[in-house]
Each structure stands twice: as C-alpha cells, then as structure tokens.
PDB file of C-alpha atoms in Angstrom:
ATOM      1  CA  UNK A  29      25.349  50.773  30.563  1.00  0.00           C
ATOM      2  CA  UNK A  30      25.783  47.566  32.650  1.00  0.00           C
ATOM      3  CA  UNK A  31      26.914  44.821  31.432  1.00  0.00           C
ATOM      4  CA  UNK A  32      24.356  42.558  33.141  1.00  0.00           C
ATOM      5  CA  UNK A  33      21.486  44.525  31.354  1.00  0.00           C
ATOM      6  CA  UNK A  34      19.907  44.899  28.030  1.00  0.00           C
ATOM      7  CA  UNK A  35      19.245  47.414  26.073  1.00  0.00           C
ATOM      8  CA  UNK A  36      15.306  47.545  27.418  1.00  0.00           C
ATOM      9  CA  UNK A  37      16.350  47.550  31.012  1.00  0.00           C
ATOM     10  CA  UNK A  38      16.254  43.726  31.933  1.00  0.00           C
ATOM     11  CA  UNK A  39      18.993  41.685  33.403  1.00  0.00           C
ATOM     12  CA  UNK A  40      20.352  39.164  31.378  1.00  0.00           C
ATOM     13  CA  UNK A  41      19.156  36.591  33.344  1.00  0.00           C
ATOM     14  CA  UNK A  42      15.392  37.589  33.143  1.00  0.00           C
ATOM     15  CA  UNK A  43      15.848  38.011  29.467  1.00  0.00           C
ATOM     16  CA  UNK A  44      17.317  34.310  29.126  1.00  0.00           C
ATOM     17  CA  UNK A  45      14.424  32.825  31.270  1.00  0.00           C
ATOM     18  CA  UNK A  46      12.003  34.370  28.692  1.00  0.00           C
ATOM     19  CA  UNK A  47      13.673  33.652  25.998  1.00  0.00           C
ATOM     20  CA  UNK A  48      13.556  29.527  27.416  1.00  0.00           C
ATOM     21  CA  UNK A  49      10.125  29.974  28.498  1.00  0.00           C
ATOM     22  CA  UNK A  50       9.024  30.944  24.822  1.00  0.00           C
ATOM     23  CA  UNK A  51      11.409  28.470  22.878  1.00  0.00           C
ATOM     24  CA  UNK A  52      11.834  25.756  25.034  1.00  0.00           C
ATOM     25  CA  UNK A  53      15.866  25.524  24.161  1.00  0.00           C
ATOM     26  CA  UNK A  54      18.839  27.696  25.151  1.00  0.00           C
ATOM     27  CA  UNK A  55      21.223  28.383  22.014  1.00  0.00           C
ATOM     28  CA  UNK A  56      24.525  27.328  21.269  1.00  0.00           C
ATOM     29  CA  UNK A  57      27.425  28.380  19.355  1.00  0.00           C
ATOM     30  CA  UNK A  58      28.151  26.068  16.447  1.00  0.00           C
ATOM     31  CA  UNK A  59      30.466  26.322  13.383  1.00  0.00           C
ATOM     32  CA  UNK A  60      28.741  23.724  11.184  1.00  0.00           C
ATOM     33  CA  UNK A  61      27.502  24.997   7.895  1.00  0.00           C
ATOM     34  CA  UNK A  62      25.886  22.994   5.222  1.00  0.00           C
ATOM     35  CA  UNK A  63      26.810  23.151   1.302  1.00  0.00           C
ATOM     36  CA  UNK A  64      23.461  24.470  -0.876  1.00  0.00           C
ATOM     37  CA  UNK A  65      23.742  20.814  -2.338  1.00  0.00           C
ATOM     38  CA  UNK A  66      23.827  19.180   1.015  1.00  0.00           C
ATOM     39  CA  UNK A  67      20.876  21.975   2.157  1.00  0.00           C
ATOM     40  CA  UNK A  68      18.793  20.422  -1.478  1.00  0.00           C
ATOM     41  CA  UNK A  69      19.843  16.843  -0.322  1.00  0.00           C
ATOM     42  CA  UNK A  70      18.256  17.175   2.888  1.00  0.00           C
ATOM     43  CA  UNK A  71      14.798  18.587   1.643  1.00  0.00           C
ATOM     44  CA  UNK A  72      14.584  16.701  -1.135  1.00  0.00           C
ATOM     45  CA  UNK A  73      12.106  14.206   0.521  1.00  0.00           C
ATOM     46  CA  UNK A  74       9.889  16.019   2.662  1.00  0.00           C
ATOM     47  CA  UNK A  75       8.549  12.832   4.291  1.00  0.00           C
ATOM     48  CA  UNK A  76      11.973  12.260   5.761  1.00  0.00           C
ATOM     49  CA  UNK A  77      12.003  15.191   8.264  1.00  0.00           C
ATOM     50  CA  UNK A  78      10.517  13.265  11.036  1.00  0.00           C
ATOM     51  CA  UNK A  79      12.125   9.779  10.643  1.00  0.00           C
ATOM     52  CA  UNK A  80      11.617   6.722  12.878  1.00  0.00           C
ATOM     53  CA  UNK A  81      15.084   4.530  13.293  1.00  0.00           C
ATOM     54  CA  UNK A  82      13.839   1.988  11.021  1.00  0.00           C
ATOM     55  CA  UNK A  83      14.021   4.618   8.253  1.00  0.00           C
ATOM     56  CA  UNK A  84      17.817   5.089   8.714  1.00  0.00           C
ATOM     57  CA  UNK A  85      18.145   0.884   7.933  1.00  0.00           C
ATOM     58  CA  UNK A  86      16.235   0.206   5.142  1.00  0.00           C
ATOM     59  CA  UNK A  87      15.921   2.125   1.563  1.00  0.00           C
ATOM     60  CA  UNK A  88      13.970   4.762   0.472  1.00  0.00           C
ATOM     61  CA  UNK A  89      10.196   3.577  -1.091  1.00  0.00           C
ATOM     62  CA  UNK A  90       9.792   6.902  -2.810  1.00  0.00           C
ATOM     63  CA  UNK A  91      11.147   6.085  -5.788  1.00  0.00           C
ATOM     64  CA  UNK A  92       9.340   2.983  -6.254  1.00  0.00           C
ATOM     65  CA  UNK A  93       6.057   4.781  -6.578  1.00  0.00           C
ATOM     66  CA  UNK A  94       7.688   7.465  -8.615  1.00  0.00           C
ATOM     67  CA  UNK A  95       7.966   4.581 -11.197  1.00  0.00           C
ATOM     68  CA  UNK A  96       4.511   3.267 -10.848  1.00  0.00           C
ATOM     69  CA  UNK A  97       3.329   6.839 -11.333  1.00  0.00           C
ATOM     70  CA  UNK A  98       5.438   7.602 -14.187  1.00  0.00           C
ATOM     71  CA  UNK A  99       4.934   4.183 -16.349  1.00  0.00           C
ATOM     72  CA  UNK A 100       1.271   4.445 -15.851  1.00  0.00           C
ATOM     73  CA  UNK A 101       0.288   8.363 -16.292  1.00  0.00           C
ATOM     74  CA  UNK A 102       2.296   8.803 -19.623  1.00  0.00           C
ATOM     75  CA  UNK A 103       0.784   6.457 -21.938  1.00  0.00           C
ATOM     76  CA  UNK A 104      -2.605   7.519 -20.336  1.00  0.00           C
ATOM     77  CA  UNK A 105      -1.932  11.182 -21.254  1.00  0.00           C
ATOM     78  CA  UNK A 106      -1.310  10.063 -24.499  1.00  0.00           C
ATOM     79  CA  UNK A 107      -4.341   8.172 -25.001  1.00  0.00           C
ATOM     80  CA  UNK A 108      -6.366  11.464 -23.781  1.00  0.00           C
ATOM     81  CA  UNK A 109      -4.587  13.687 -26.333  1.00  0.00           C
ATOM     82  CA  UNK A 110      -5.618  11.099 -29.124  1.00  0.00           C
ATOM     83  CA  UNK A 111      -1.728  10.876 -30.096  1.00  0.00           C
ATOM     84  CA  UNK A 112      -1.336   8.574 -33.009  1.00  0.00           C
ATOM     85  CA  UNK A 113      -5.279   7.029 -33.213  1.00  0.00           C
ATOM     86  CA  UNK A 114      -5.391   6.552 -29.246  1.00  0.00           C
ATOM     87  CA  UNK A 115      -8.779   5.916 -27.975  1.00  0.00           C
ATOM     88  CA  UNK A 116     -11.024   4.584 -25.289  1.00  0.00           C
ATOM     89  CA  UNK A 117     -10.099   6.857 -22.294  1.00  0.00           C
ATOM     90  CA  UNK A 118      -7.510   4.393 -21.043  1.00  0.00           C
ATOM     91  CA  UNK A 119      -9.535   1.089 -21.193  1.00  0.00           C
ATOM     92  CA  UNK A 120      -6.531  -0.614 -22.819  1.00  0.00           C
ATOM     93  CA  UNK A 121      -4.315   0.287 -19.936  1.00  0.00           C
ATOM     94  CA  UNK A 122      -6.282  -2.025 -17.670  1.00  0.00           C
ATOM     95  CA  UNK A 123      -3.645  -3.952 -16.841  1.00  0.00           C
ATOM     96  CA  UNK A 124      -0.841  -1.605 -15.997  1.00  0.00           C
ATOM     97  CA  UNK A 125      -3.301   0.751 -13.877  1.00  0.00           C
ATOM     98  CA  UNK A 126      -3.807  -1.975 -11.547  1.00  0.00           C
ATOM     99  CA  UNK A 127      -0.262  -3.715 -11.229  1.00  0.00           C
ATOM    100  CA  UNK A 128       1.697  -0.790 -11.985  1.00  0.00           C
ATOM    101  CA  UNK A 129      -0.085   2.340 -11.047  1.00  0.00           C
ATOM    102  CA  UNK A 130      -2.469   1.097  -7.957  1.00  0.00           C
ATOM    103  CA  UNK A 131      -0.324  -1.780  -6.567  1.00  0.00           C
ATOM    104  CA  UNK A 132       3.031   0.016  -6.933  1.00  0.00           C
ATOM    105  CA  UNK A 133       1.621   3.064  -5.295  1.00  0.00           C
ATOM    106  CA  UNK A 134       0.114   0.978  -2.455  1.00  0.00           C
ATOM    107  CA  UNK A 135       3.009  -1.052  -1.535  1.00  0.00           C
ATOM    108  CA  UNK A 136       5.042   2.380  -1.552  1.00  0.00           C
ATOM    109  CA  UNK A 137       2.134   3.536   0.961  1.00  0.00           C
ATOM    110  CA  UNK A 138       2.469   0.873   3.532  1.00  0.00           C
ATOM    111  CA  UNK A 139       6.488   1.253   3.629  1.00  0.00           C
ATOM    112  CA  UNK A 140       5.941   4.900   4.170  1.00  0.00           C
ATOM    113  CA  UNK A 141       3.376   4.202   6.848  1.00  0.00           C
ATOM    114  CA  UNK A 142       6.283   1.816   8.522  1.00  0.00           C
ATOM    115  CA  UNK A 143       9.513   4.346   8.265  1.00  0.00           C
ATOM    116  CA  UNK A 144       6.838   6.936   9.672  1.00  0.00           C
ATOM    117  CA  UNK A 145       6.399   8.916   6.636  1.00  0.00           C
ATOM    118  CA  UNK A 146       2.757  10.295   6.618  1.00  0.00           C
ATOM    119  CA  UNK A 147       2.257  13.181   4.141  1.00  0.00           C
ATOM    120  CA  UNK A 148       3.956  10.477   1.546  1.00  0.00           C
ATOM    121  CA  UNK A 149       1.872   7.463   2.670  1.00  0.00           C
ATOM    122  CA  UNK A 150      -1.702   9.339   2.302  1.00  0.00           C
ATOM    123  CA  UNK A 151      -0.866  10.858  -1.044  1.00  0.00           C
ATOM    124  CA  UNK A 152       0.519   7.372  -2.629  1.00  0.00           C
ATOM    125  CA  UNK A 153      -2.422   5.359  -0.577  1.00  0.00           C
ATOM    126  CA  UNK A 154      -5.143   8.017  -2.320  1.00  0.00           C
ATOM    127  CA  UNK A 155      -3.927   7.822  -5.660  1.00  0.00           C
ATOM    128  CA  UNK A 156      -3.061   4.561  -5.698  1.00  0.00           C
ATOM    129  CA  UNK A 157      -6.918   3.536  -4.544  1.00  0.00           C
ATOM    130  CA  UNK A 158      -8.034   5.830  -6.976  1.00  0.00           C
ATOM    131  CA  UNK A 159      -6.233   3.960  -9.968  1.00  0.00           C
ATOM    132  CA  UNK A 160      -7.864   0.666  -8.167  1.00  0.00           C
ATOM    133  CA  UNK A 161     -11.358   2.310  -8.314  1.00  0.00           C
ATOM    134  CA  UNK A 162     -10.816   4.005 -12.106  1.00  0.00           C
ATOM    135  CA  UNK A 163     -10.106   0.596 -13.461  1.00  0.00           C
ATOM    136  CA  UNK A 164     -12.368  -1.793 -11.613  1.00  0.00           C
ATOM    137  CA  UNK A 165     -15.293   0.547 -13.090  1.00  0.00           C
ATOM    138  CA  UNK A 166     -14.225  -0.468 -16.690  1.00  0.00           C
ATOM    139  CA  UNK A 167     -13.636  -4.161 -15.529  1.00  0.00           C
ATOM    140  CA  UNK A 168     -17.042  -5.848 -16.733  1.00  0.00           C
ATOM    141  CA  UNK A 169     -17.208  -8.209 -13.883  1.00  0.00           C
ATOM    142  CA  UNK A 170     -17.635  -5.400 -11.031  1.00  0.00           C
ATOM    143  CA  UNK A 171     -20.694  -4.261 -13.015  1.00  0.00           C
ATOM    144  CA  UNK A 172     -20.024  -0.664 -12.155  1.00  0.00           C
ATOM    145  CA  UNK A 173     -21.364   1.033 -15.711  1.00  0.00           C
ATOM    146  CA  UNK A 174     -23.326  -1.740 -17.285  1.00  0.00           C
ATOM    147  CA  UNK A 175     -26.328  -0.571 -15.492  1.00  0.00           C
ATOM    148  CA  UNK A 176     -26.333   3.037 -17.086  1.00  0.00           C
ATOM    149  CA  UNK A 177     -26.306   1.118 -20.651  1.00  0.00           C
ATOM    150  CA  UNK A 178     -29.941   0.316 -22.013  1.00  0.00           C
ATOM    151  CA  UNK A 179     -29.486  -3.640 -21.767  1.00  0.00           C
ATOM    152  CA  UNK A 180     -27.868  -3.179 -18.328  1.00  0.00           C
ATOM    153  CA  UNK A 181     -25.102  -5.706 -18.976  1.00  0.00           C
ATOM    154  CA  UNK A 182     -22.963  -3.574 -21.427  1.00  0.00           C
ATOM    155  CA  UNK A 183     -20.214  -1.840 -19.855  1.00  0.00           C
ATOM    156  CA  UNK A 184     -18.615  -0.322 -22.977  1.00  0.00           C
ATOM    157  CA  UNK A 185     -22.282   1.176 -23.409  1.00  0.00           C
ATOM    158  CA  UNK A 186     -22.882   1.999 -19.751  1.00  0.00           C
ATOM    159  CA  UNK A 187     -19.113   4.091 -19.856  1.00  0.00           C
ATOM    160  CA  UNK A 188     -20.307   5.935 -22.697  1.00  0.00           C
ATOM    161  CA  UNK A 189     -23.981   6.879 -21.361  1.00  0.00           C
ATOM    162  CA  UNK A 190     -24.973  10.462 -20.070  1.00  0.00           C
ATOM    163  CA  UNK A 191     -26.212   9.043 -16.979  1.00  0.00           C
ATOM    164  CA  UNK A 192     -22.677   7.721 -15.731  1.00  0.00           C
ATOM    165  CA  UNK A 193     -20.550  10.540 -17.173  1.00  0.00           C
ATOM    166  CA  UNK A 194     -23.050  13.229 -15.144  1.00  0.00           C
ATOM    167  CA  UNK A 195     -22.625  10.911 -12.275  1.00  0.00           C
ATOM    168  CA  UNK A 196     -18.888   9.900 -12.454  1.00  0.00           C
ATOM    169  CA  UNK A 197     -17.398  13.417 -12.779  1.00  0.00           C
ATOM    170  CA  UNK A 198     -18.280  14.077  -8.796  1.00  0.00           C
ATOM    171  CA  UNK A 199     -15.576  11.564  -8.470  1.00  0.00           C
ATOM    172  CA  UNK A 200     -13.155  13.738 -10.358  1.00  0.00           C
ATOM    173  CA  UNK A 201     -14.403  16.636  -8.294  1.00  0.00           C
ATOM    174  CA  UNK A 202     -13.529  14.990  -4.976  1.00  0.00           C
ATOM    175  CA  UNK A 203     -10.077  14.218  -6.206  1.00  0.00           C
ATOM    176  CA  UNK A 204      -9.339  17.656  -7.090  1.00  0.00           C
ATOM    177  CA  UNK A 205     -10.035  19.074  -3.730  1.00  0.00           C
ATOM    178  CA  UNK A 206      -7.657  16.617  -2.475  1.00  0.00           C
ATOM    179  CA  UNK A 207      -4.992  17.398  -4.997  1.00  0.00           C
ATOM    180  CA  UNK A 208      -5.899  20.878  -3.876  1.00  0.00           C
ATOM    181  CA  UNK A 209      -4.987  19.761  -0.076  1.00  0.00           C
ATOM    182  CA  UNK A 210      -1.968  18.056  -1.191  1.00  0.00           C
ATOM    183  CA  UNK A 211      -0.910  20.972  -3.182  1.00  0.00           C
ATOM    184  CA  UNK A 212      -1.243  23.417  -0.171  1.00  0.00           C
ATOM    185  CA  UNK A 213       1.062  20.830   2.012  1.00  0.00           C
ATOM    186  CA  UNK A 214       3.385  20.203  -0.668  1.00  0.00           C
ATOM    187  CA  UNK A 215       4.430  24.241  -0.515  1.00  0.00           C
ATOM    188  CA  UNK A 216       6.495  23.307   2.443  1.00  0.00           C
ATOM    189  CA  UNK A 217       8.674  20.725   0.410  1.00  0.00           C
ATOM    190  CA  UNK A 218       9.968  21.675  -2.880  1.00  0.00           C
ATOM    191  CA  UNK A 219       8.916  23.319  -6.321  1.00  0.00           C
ATOM    192  CA  UNK A 220       8.797  19.801  -8.349  1.00  0.00           C
ATOM    193  CA  UNK A 221       6.247  18.233  -6.006  1.00  0.00           C
ATOM    194  CA  UNK A 222       4.186  21.697  -5.661  1.00  0.00           C
ATOM    195  CA  UNK A 223       4.357  21.642  -9.685  1.00  0.00           C
ATOM    196  CA  UNK A 224       3.206  17.865  -9.896  1.00  0.00           C
ATOM    197  CA  UNK A 225       0.123  18.548  -7.746  1.00  0.00           C
ATOM    198  CA  UNK A 226      -0.972  22.044  -9.528  1.00  0.00           C
ATOM    199  CA  UNK A 227      -1.179  19.820 -12.653  1.00  0.00           C
ATOM    200  CA  UNK A 228      -2.730  16.833 -10.930  1.00  0.00           C
ATOM    201  CA  UNK A 229      -5.549  19.252  -9.742  1.00  0.00           C
ATOM    202  CA  UNK A 230      -5.978  20.490 -13.600  1.00  0.00           C
ATOM    203  CA  UNK A 231      -6.176  17.010 -14.731  1.00  0.00           C
ATOM    204  CA  UNK A 232      -9.075  16.282 -11.954  1.00  0.00           C
ATOM    205  CA  UNK A 233     -10.945  19.655 -13.168  1.00  0.00           C
ATOM    206  CA  UNK A 234     -10.370  18.991 -17.009  1.00  0.00           C
ATOM    207  CA  UNK A 235     -11.993  15.193 -16.558  1.00  0.00           C
ATOM    208  CA  UNK A 236     -14.780  16.681 -14.028  1.00  0.00           C
ATOM    209  CA  UNK A 237     -15.293  19.449 -16.820  1.00  0.00           C
ATOM    210  CA  UNK A 238     -15.168  16.894 -19.778  1.00  0.00           C
ATOM    211  CA  UNK A 239     -17.537  14.409 -18.118  1.00  0.00           C
ATOM    212  CA  UNK A 240     -20.274  16.683 -17.658  1.00  0.00           C
ATOM    213  CA  UNK A 241     -19.670  18.609 -21.052  1.00  0.00           C
ATOM    214  CA  UNK A 242     -19.960  14.618 -22.742  1.00  0.00           C
ATOM    215  CA  UNK A 243     -23.285  14.082 -20.543  1.00  0.00           C
ATOM    216  CA  UNK A 244     -24.893  17.160 -21.874  1.00  0.00           C
ATOM    217  CA  UNK A 245     -24.132  16.216 -25.145  1.00  0.00           C
ATOM    218  CA  UNK A 246     -21.458  18.779 -26.056  1.00  0.00           C
ATOM    219  CA  UNK A 247     -19.002  16.500 -27.777  1.00  0.00           C
ATOM    220  CA  UNK A 248     -16.844  19.747 -29.043  1.00  0.00           C
ATOM    221  CA  UNK A 249     -16.399  21.023 -25.511  1.00  0.00           C
ATOM    222  CA  UNK A 250     -15.676  17.756 -23.696  1.00  0.00           C
ATOM    223  CA  UNK A 251     -13.629  16.161 -25.566  1.00  0.00           C
ATOM    224  CA  UNK A 252     -11.231  19.252 -25.539  1.00  0.00           C
ATOM    225  CA  UNK A 253     -11.430  19.000 -21.725  1.00  0.00           C
ATOM    226  CA  UNK A 254     -10.344  15.469 -22.040  1.00  0.00           C
ATOM    227  CA  UNK A 255      -7.110  16.330 -24.386  1.00  0.00           C
ATOM    228  CA  UNK A 256      -6.598  19.171 -21.472  1.00  0.00           C
ATOM    229  CA  UNK A 257      -6.819  16.710 -19.024  1.00  0.00           C
ATOM    230  CA  UNK A 258      -4.196  14.359 -21.321  1.00  0.00           C
ATOM    231  CA  UNK A 259      -1.926  17.527 -21.739  1.00  0.00           C
ATOM    232  CA  UNK A 260      -1.827  18.270 -17.777  1.00  0.00           C
ATOM    233  CA  UNK A 261      -1.323  14.373 -17.139  1.00  0.00           C
ATOM    234  CA  UNK A 262       1.755  14.440 -19.472  1.00  0.00           C
ATOM    235  CA  UNK A 263       3.428  17.548 -17.723  1.00  0.00           C
ATOM    236  CA  UNK A 264       2.925  16.011 -14.614  1.00  0.00           C
ATOM    237  CA  UNK A 265       3.983  12.808 -15.651  1.00  0.00           C
ATOM    238  CA  UNK A 266       7.650  14.552 -17.247  1.00  0.00           C
ATOM    239  CA  UNK A 267       7.923  16.606 -13.530  1.00  0.00           C
ATOM    240  CA  UNK A 268       7.652  12.523 -12.181  1.00  0.00           C
ATOM    241  CA  UNK A 269      10.431  11.367 -14.498  1.00  0.00           C
ATOM    242  CA  UNK A 270      12.806  14.498 -13.169  1.00  0.00           C
ATOM    243  CA  UNK A 271      11.874  13.596  -9.568  1.00  0.00           C
ATOM    244  CA  UNK A 272      12.418  10.072 -10.042  1.00  0.00           C
ATOM    245  CA  UNK A 273      15.931  10.637 -11.839  1.00  0.00           C
ATOM    246  CA  UNK A 274      17.190  12.790  -9.246  1.00  0.00           C
ATOM    247  CA  UNK A 275      16.343  10.157  -6.334  1.00  0.00           C
ATOM    248  CA  UNK A 276      17.878   7.519  -7.883  1.00  0.00           C
ATOM    249  CA  UNK A 277      20.809   9.241  -8.709  1.00  0.00           C
ATOM    250  CA  UNK A 278      21.063  10.375  -5.167  1.00  0.00           C
ATOM    251  CA  UNK A 279      20.734   6.685  -4.278  1.00  0.00           C
ATOM    252  CA  UNK A 280      23.317   5.215  -6.124  1.00  0.00           C
ATOM    253  CA  UNK A 281      25.846   8.340  -5.134  1.00  0.00           C
ATOM    254  CA  UNK A 282      25.718   9.866  -8.650  1.00  0.00           C
ATOM    255  CA  UNK A 283      28.556  12.754  -8.729  1.00  0.00           C
ATOM    256  CA  UNK A 284      25.754  15.104 -10.823  1.00  0.00           C
ATOM    257  CA  UNK A 285      23.210  17.001  -8.522  1.00  0.00           C
ATOM    258  CA  UNK A 286      19.771  18.303 -10.098  1.00  0.00           C
ATOM    259  CA  UNK A 287      18.038  21.246  -8.011  1.00  0.00           C
ATOM    260  CA  UNK A 288      14.225  20.546  -6.938  1.00  0.00           C
ATOM    261  CA  UNK A 289      13.872  24.016  -5.687  1.00  0.00           C
ATOM    262  CA  UNK A 290      13.769  23.668  -1.828  1.00  0.00           C
ATOM    263  CA  UNK A 291      10.822  25.749  -0.606  1.00  0.00           C
ATOM    264  CA  UNK A 292      11.362  25.026   3.123  1.00  0.00           C
ATOM    265  CA  UNK A 293      13.740  27.546   3.481  1.00  0.00           C
ATOM    266  CA  UNK A 294      11.124  30.208   3.169  1.00  0.00           C
ATOM    267  CA  UNK A 295       8.766  28.589   6.013  1.00  0.00           C
ATOM    268  CA  UNK A 296      11.733  28.438   8.217  1.00  0.00           C
ATOM    269  CA  UNK A 297      12.844  32.260   7.767  1.00  0.00           C
ATOM    270  CA  UNK A 298       9.398  33.001   8.612  1.00  0.00           C
ATOM    271  CA  UNK A 299       9.243  30.411  11.479  1.00  0.00           C
ATOM    272  CA  UNK A 300      12.084  32.314  12.910  1.00  0.00           C
ATOM    273  CA  UNK A 301      10.959  36.175  12.380  1.00  0.00           C
ATOM    274  CA  UNK A 302       7.815  35.502  14.332  1.00  0.00           C
ATOM    275  CA  UNK A 303      10.016  33.816  17.375  1.00  0.00           C
ATOM    276  CA  UNK A 304      12.423  36.901  17.105  1.00  0.00           C
ATOM    277  CA  UNK A 305       9.464  38.986  17.116  1.00  0.00           C
ATOM    278  CA  UNK A 306       7.533  36.783  20.011  1.00  0.00           C
ATOM    279  CA  UNK A 307      11.232  37.575  22.112  1.00  0.00           C
ATOM    280  CA  UNK A 308      11.099  41.410  21.341  1.00  0.00           C
ATOM    281  CA  UNK A 309       7.452  42.299  21.694  1.00  0.00           C
ATOM    282  CA  UNK A 310       7.375  41.626  25.546  1.00  0.00           C
ATOM    283  CA  UNK A 311      10.594  43.648  25.871  1.00  0.00           C
ATOM    284  CA  UNK A 312       9.252  46.650  24.193  1.00  0.00           C
ATOM    285  CA  UNK A 313       5.922  46.487  26.024  1.00  0.00           C
TER     286      UNK A 313
END
C-alpha cells in the first residue's frame, strides 16, 4: 500500500481535510498528562469550565453559598423530622432563612454571574429566591397566609388552613421540576452534586405530598411526608457539608484530598467516540 494512501483508498491529504472540516482542529502530539487528583480538582467545580479572565483573579464564591445552604438546611431538616420536640415547620428559623440561606445564596449568585459561571448562578439564585419567598410567606407583615384564616388577619391560622396548604403545594411541585432540571445538568459534573439534587428533588416531592395530604385532613400521612422531606433535606445538607469541606481544603492548599466522583469523563468519552464515528462513517461509504 502506498504510504500516502489510507486503508480506505483516500490520500492522507484528503483524509486530513475531512478531519479538519469535522473537528475544526488539528491533532498535535503532547506528553502532558494529569494525575487522578489533578483531574478531580479540575472538575471539582463544574462552573469553572468556561471562565472569564476575571475568574482567575478573584476567589471561588461557591463555598459561601454552600455555607449558607448547610447552616440553614441542617436545623430546618431537624425541625421537619421533629427531633427533640421541634415543631412549627421552620417558623423559628425565619431569621437564618433570610440572612444566611437567602442572602448568602443571592450574593454568591451575583458573584458567579460576574465571573461567568451560568449554572451555579441560576442554581444559587433560584434557591436563594425560594428561601426569601418561603420566609416572607411566614412573616405576618407580608400578609400572605393571613387571608386564609377565618379572621383574615391571623397568619398562624392561615398557614395551617386547608385552603392555604392545597394552594402552596403547587410551589413545591414547581421547585421539584426545577430540581429535576438541575439534576439532569449535574450529571455532567460529579457524583456529589448529582446526589444533592436527587435529595432536593425528594424534599420538594415530599413537601408537596405532605401539604396536599394535610389539606385533605390526612394528618398521619401528611406528617410522615413532612418527616420524609426532613430526612431527605438532612442527607442533602450532609452532602453540602462534604462539598464545602472539599472546596475549603482545596482553597488553602490542604495536602489531603477527598474525592467527589467526577462524571465529566464519561461525557468526554462518549463525545470522543461520536467524533471518531463521524470521521470513519464517510470513509466506509
């Protein structure tokens, strides 16, 4: 066989031209390799895949959002599970929900937007906005639940009314759909992120079921669903603590390393296989 001819009868110049048209790039030899730890670090924060030049000059804002998330969800999950006689479905945590959960997530969302990280910007912004909305519903000054009470002015009675619960459950359903979208996107990141959104999805599904059951007067099933939501939120908060520890250790150059289960390599493998098939298919024809 001529050295300038491929096994499919094409000249090397023709084959390279096809490859350039398909990929838009040429392959160059390299001897640079990444260790497993370096590869894990590279994909630890998926939001840094496409960074602006500013992102290289400022700190990583993600741990700030994770800190606000875990310090809010952990006590709230214990309350939903009624540990140590806790009750009220989070009314006692209005302050932390606003100034730790909502505020820190909103600040982080803005910072992620500035450095060009779209996915975390949307995640932190929407969850932070939900915390603000959830807290505002329970604050009497906003008069969100009071109209559902018999007097029209009692917020506590309105929060416990059947009409309010049957109505408010639709917000949890919408949040569950949003968590499902985030879950699909997180499958390109790592296992920890994916697991967090799995349990957050369960949280909102359990809450919507609980509110509808309580709205129908099924207190036993409704309370069990509330505890299920609390248990799911507790697991999500533990995963958030884990991810927070990983990122903080990385930020200070701590010698130990905790895995997060990179998933992007599977997408890269499929993408490379698809590009190879695109090159080989015209040659077979």
